[in-house]
PDB file of C-alpha atoms in Angstrom:
ATOM      1  CA  UNK A   1      15.109  69.778   3.696  1.00 43.00           C
ATOM      2  CA  UNK A   2      16.230  68.370   0.378  1.00 47.00           C
ATOM      3  CA  UNK A   3      19.420  69.808  -1.091  1.00 51.00           C
ATOM      4  CA  UNK A   4      20.264  69.432  -4.754  1.00 55.00           C
ATOM      5  CA  UNK A   5      23.638  67.907  -3.893  1.00 60.00           C
ATOM      6  CA  UNK A   6      22.114  65.185  -1.690  1.00 70.00           C
ATOM      7  CA  UNK A   7      21.556  62.819  -4.635  1.00 75.00           C
ATOM      8  CA  UNK A   8      24.388  62.011  -7.031  1.00 80.00           C
ATOM      9  CA  UNK A   9      24.461  60.000 -10.234  1.00 81.00           C
ATOM     10  CA  UNK A  10      27.790  58.180 -10.346  1.00 86.00           C
ATOM     11  CA  UNK A  11      29.316  56.883 -13.591  1.00 87.00           C
ATOM     12  CA  UNK A  12      32.548  54.893 -13.732  1.00 88.00           C
ATOM     13  CA  UNK A  13      34.157  53.872 -17.016  1.00 86.00           C
ATOM     14  CA  UNK A  14      37.184  51.554 -17.015  1.00 87.00           C
ATOM     15  CA  UNK A  15      39.227  50.883 -20.151  1.00 85.00           C
ATOM     16  CA  UNK A  16      41.030  47.540 -20.141  1.00 85.00           C
ATOM     17  CA  UNK A  17      43.086  45.769 -22.810  1.00 82.00           C
ATOM     18  CA  UNK A  18      40.136  44.094 -24.501  1.00 85.00           C
ATOM     19  CA  UNK A  19      36.934  45.644 -23.147  1.00 88.00           C
ATOM     20  CA  UNK A  20      35.249  48.641 -21.526  1.00 89.00           C
ATOM     21  CA  UNK A  21      33.624  48.136 -18.149  1.00 91.00           C
ATOM     22  CA  UNK A  22      30.862  50.530 -17.055  1.00 91.00           C
ATOM     23  CA  UNK A  23      29.191  51.014 -13.662  1.00 92.00           C
ATOM     24  CA  UNK A  24      26.340  53.386 -12.802  1.00 92.00           C
ATOM     25  CA  UNK A  25      24.418  54.048  -9.606  1.00 93.00           C
ATOM     26  CA  UNK A  26      22.506  56.757  -7.815  1.00 90.00           C
ATOM     27  CA  UNK A  27      23.655  57.673  -4.318  1.00 90.00           C
ATOM     28  CA  UNK A  28      21.435  59.401  -1.765  1.00 87.00           C
ATOM     29  CA  UNK A  29      23.665  61.125   0.801  1.00 83.00           C
ATOM     30  CA  UNK A  30      20.766  61.824   3.166  1.00 83.00           C
ATOM     31  CA  UNK A  31      19.771  58.163   3.539  1.00 87.00           C
ATOM     32  CA  UNK A  32      23.184  56.626   2.746  1.00 89.00           C
ATOM     33  CA  UNK A  33      21.457  54.600   0.053  1.00 93.00           C
ATOM     34  CA  UNK A  34      22.639  53.261  -3.324  1.00 94.00           C
ATOM     35  CA  UNK A  35      19.918  52.807  -5.945  1.00 93.00           C
ATOM     36  CA  UNK A  36      19.581  51.979  -9.650  1.00 93.00           C
ATOM     37  CA  UNK A  37      22.851  50.048  -9.836  1.00 95.00           C
ATOM     38  CA  UNK A  38      23.796  48.677 -13.223  1.00 92.00           C
ATOM     39  CA  UNK A  39      26.949  47.570 -14.953  1.00 92.00           C
ATOM     40  CA  UNK A  40      28.000  46.281 -18.333  1.00 90.00           C
ATOM     41  CA  UNK A  41      31.072  45.235 -20.290  1.00 90.00           C
ATOM     42  CA  UNK A  42      31.619  45.799 -23.976  1.00 89.00           C
ATOM     43  CA  UNK A  43      34.420  44.079 -25.890  1.00 90.00           C
ATOM     44  CA  UNK A  44      36.035  46.470 -28.373  1.00 88.00           C
ATOM     45  CA  UNK A  45      35.450  44.178 -31.364  1.00 87.00           C
ATOM     46  CA  UNK A  46      31.699  44.129 -30.515  1.00 88.00           C
ATOM     47  CA  UNK A  47      31.340  47.911 -30.397  1.00 88.00           C
ATOM     48  CA  UNK A  48      29.900  49.718 -33.410  1.00 87.00           C
ATOM     49  CA  UNK A  49      30.927  53.325 -32.755  1.00 86.00           C
ATOM     50  CA  UNK A  50      31.512  56.143 -30.290  1.00 87.00           C
ATOM     51  CA  UNK A  51      29.726  59.491 -30.717  1.00 87.00           C
ATOM     52  CA  UNK A  52      29.829  62.809 -28.926  1.00 85.00           C
ATOM     53  CA  UNK A  53      26.897  65.184 -29.034  1.00 84.00           C
ATOM     54  CA  UNK A  54      25.332  68.000 -27.074  1.00 82.00           C
ATOM     55  CA  UNK A  55      21.785  67.294 -25.912  1.00 78.00           C
ATOM     56  CA  UNK A  56      19.131  69.385 -24.241  1.00 78.00           C
ATOM     57  CA  UNK A  57      18.571  68.722 -20.546  1.00 73.00           C
ATOM     58  CA  UNK A  58      16.412  70.448 -17.981  1.00 71.00           C
ATOM     59  CA  UNK A  59      17.249  70.746 -14.313  1.00 68.00           C
ATOM     60  CA  UNK A  60      17.813  73.399 -11.679  1.00 65.00           C
ATOM     61  CA  UNK A  61      20.876  74.066  -9.573  1.00 63.00           C
ATOM     62  CA  UNK A  62      21.260  75.959  -6.335  1.00 62.00           C
ATOM     63  CA  UNK A  63      24.321  77.704  -7.811  1.00 60.00           C
ATOM     64  CA  UNK A  64      22.778  78.854 -11.094  1.00 62.00           C
ATOM     65  CA  UNK A  65      19.933  81.349 -11.399  1.00 67.00           C
ATOM     66  CA  UNK A  66      18.883  79.948 -14.756  1.00 70.00           C
ATOM     67  CA  UNK A  67      17.979  76.311 -15.449  1.00 71.00           C
ATOM     68  CA  UNK A  68      20.700  74.105 -16.893  1.00 72.00           C
ATOM     69  CA  UNK A  69      19.801  73.461 -20.512  1.00 74.00           C
ATOM     70  CA  UNK A  70      22.534  71.413 -22.188  1.00 79.00           C
ATOM     71  CA  UNK A  71      25.002  68.613 -21.539  1.00 79.00           C
ATOM     72  CA  UNK A  72      27.720  66.965 -23.584  1.00 82.00           C
ATOM     73  CA  UNK A  73      27.021  63.255 -23.888  1.00 84.00           C
ATOM     74  CA  UNK A  74      29.384  60.566 -25.127  1.00 86.00           C
ATOM     75  CA  UNK A  75      27.547  57.595 -26.600  1.00 88.00           C
ATOM     76  CA  UNK A  76      29.176  54.201 -26.996  1.00 88.00           C
ATOM     77  CA  UNK A  77      27.058  52.057 -29.304  1.00 89.00           C
ATOM     78  CA  UNK A  78      27.291  48.255 -29.230  1.00 90.00           C
ATOM     79  CA  UNK A  79      26.633  46.068 -32.292  1.00 89.00           C
ATOM     80  CA  UNK A  80      23.519  44.706 -30.531  1.00 90.00           C
ATOM     81  CA  UNK A  81      22.016  48.205 -30.419  1.00 89.00           C
ATOM     82  CA  UNK A  82      22.725  48.832 -26.728  1.00 89.00           C
ATOM     83  CA  UNK A  83      23.775  52.424 -26.098  1.00 88.00           C
ATOM     84  CA  UNK A  84      25.947  53.536 -23.204  1.00 86.00           C
ATOM     85  CA  UNK A  85      25.258  57.234 -22.489  1.00 84.00           C
ATOM     86  CA  UNK A  86      27.889  59.072 -20.451  1.00 82.00           C
ATOM     87  CA  UNK A  87      27.261  62.661 -19.395  1.00 78.00           C
ATOM     88  CA  UNK A  88      30.768  64.031 -19.819  1.00 77.00           C
ATOM     89  CA  UNK A  89      30.261  67.761 -19.414  1.00 76.00           C
ATOM     90  CA  UNK A  90      27.631  70.226 -18.236  1.00 72.00           C
ATOM     91  CA  UNK A  91      29.022  73.620 -19.312  1.00 68.00           C
ATOM     92  CA  UNK A  92      26.907  75.655 -16.876  1.00 64.00           C
ATOM     93  CA  UNK A  93      28.306  73.790 -13.851  1.00 66.00           C
ATOM     94  CA  UNK A  94      31.789  74.885 -12.880  1.00 66.00           C
ATOM     95  CA  UNK A  95      33.990  72.001 -11.766  1.00 66.00           C
ATOM     96  CA  UNK A  96      37.092  72.380  -9.608  1.00 62.00           C
ATOM     97  CA  UNK A  97      40.313  71.741 -11.591  1.00 65.00           C
ATOM     98  CA  UNK A  98      41.175  68.580  -9.639  1.00 61.00           C
ATOM     99  CA  UNK A  99      37.949  66.859 -10.790  1.00 61.00           C
ATOM    100  CA  UNK A 100      38.222  67.689 -14.470  1.00 62.00           C
ATOM    101  CA  UNK A 101      39.041  64.728 -16.694  1.00 71.00           C
ATOM    102  CA  UNK A 102      40.249  65.292 -20.243  1.00 76.00           C
ATOM    103  CA  UNK A 103      37.340  63.489 -21.879  1.00 78.00           C
ATOM    104  CA  UNK A 104      38.591  64.312 -25.378  1.00 82.00           C
ATOM    105  CA  UNK A 105      41.746  62.273 -24.753  1.00 84.00           C
ATOM    106  CA  UNK A 106      39.675  59.413 -23.382  1.00 82.00           C
ATOM    107  CA  UNK A 107      37.367  59.516 -26.430  1.00 85.00           C
ATOM    108  CA  UNK A 108      40.398  59.522 -28.766  1.00 88.00           C
ATOM    109  CA  UNK A 109      41.842  56.569 -26.854  1.00 85.00           C
ATOM    110  CA  UNK A 110      38.600  54.594 -27.197  1.00 86.00           C
ATOM    111  CA  UNK A 111      38.477  55.377 -30.930  1.00 88.00           C
ATOM    112  CA  UNK A 112      42.074  54.155 -31.359  1.00 87.00           C
ATOM    113  CA  UNK A 113      41.286  50.964 -29.436  1.00 85.00           C
ATOM    114  CA  UNK A 114      38.145  50.391 -31.534  1.00 86.00           C
ATOM    115  CA  UNK A 115      40.083  50.805 -34.790  1.00 86.00           C
ATOM    116  CA  UNK A 116      42.801  48.503 -33.504  1.00 83.00           C
ATOM    117  CA  UNK A 117      40.292  45.820 -32.437  1.00 82.00           C
ATOM    118  CA  UNK A 118      38.461  45.964 -35.777  1.00 79.00           C
ATOM    119  CA  UNK A 119      41.632  45.682 -37.882  1.00 78.00           C
ATOM    120  CA  UNK A 120      42.703  42.102 -38.528  1.00 66.00           C
ATOM    121  CA  UNK A 121      46.427  41.966 -39.127  1.00 63.00           C
ATOM    122  CA  UNK A 122      48.527  39.087 -37.823  1.00 63.00           C
ATOM    123  CA  UNK A 123      51.761  41.090 -38.033  1.00 65.00           C
ATOM    124  CA  UNK A 124      50.612  44.118 -36.029  1.00 62.00           C
ATOM    125  CA  UNK A 125      52.397  45.037 -32.849  1.00 65.00           C
ATOM    126  CA  UNK A 126      50.671  45.912 -29.560  1.00 62.00           C
ATOM    127  CA  UNK A 127      49.904  49.598 -29.067  1.00 62.00           C
ATOM    128  CA  UNK A 128      50.691  51.524 -25.921  1.00 65.00           C
ATOM    129  CA  UNK A 129      48.771  54.684 -25.039  1.00 62.00           C
ATOM    130  CA  UNK A 130      49.785  57.080 -22.277  1.00 64.00           C
ATOM    131  CA  UNK A 131      48.355  60.419 -21.226  1.00 59.00           C
ATOM    132  CA  UNK A 132      49.108  62.690 -18.306  1.00 60.00           C
ATOM    133  CA  UNK A 133      47.374  65.402 -16.305  1.00 57.00           C
ATOM    134  CA  UNK A 134      48.650  67.842 -13.716  1.00 57.00           C
ATOM    135  CA  UNK A 135      49.524  66.582 -11.140  1.00 53.00           C
ATOM    136  CA  UNK A 136      51.055  63.709 -13.053  1.00 46.00           C
ATOM    137  CA  UNK A 137      48.668  60.758 -13.229  1.00 48.00           C
ATOM    138  CA  UNK A 138      49.465  58.099 -15.787  1.00 51.00           C
ATOM    139  CA  UNK A 139      47.186  55.688 -17.553  1.00 50.00           C
ATOM    140  CA  UNK A 140      48.877  53.044 -19.662  1.00 52.00           C
ATOM    141  CA  UNK A 141      46.956  50.746 -21.968  1.00 54.00           C
ATOM    142  CA  UNK A 142      48.737  47.905 -23.714  1.00 54.00           C
ATOM    143  CA  UNK A 143      46.587  46.297 -26.363  1.00 53.00           C
ATOM    144  CA  UNK A 144      47.601  42.927 -27.681  1.00 49.00           C
TER     145      UNK A 144
END
């Protein structure tokens, strides 16, 4: 038997002081196998833009009678033309509250960091960004 939850695409995005680190892999639970691993780092000053858009997708789910047809995708575009596509939301799939990440706050944070990295001002002070979720989890970014 092959169950639709036996293969997962895993995306990890880490925001540091001066760059974004990204890791992606596919994980097959049935065979305990990791495939299609890739990673990349983008320095903020080398990033062109961040976009959010809704794209058409097509796949079936055991929990939905109808096919899943759209997904929200955040695109981080590097000056070289590389594009980092993150699937940030699939509206038809219901996620438990403990797994929901406030992607809008993360996107705003990345935009602030991009603006800060692109602005050349010797007198500027470091910025500190904090956001919280319930239960309280804190992420602090100090940008020099």
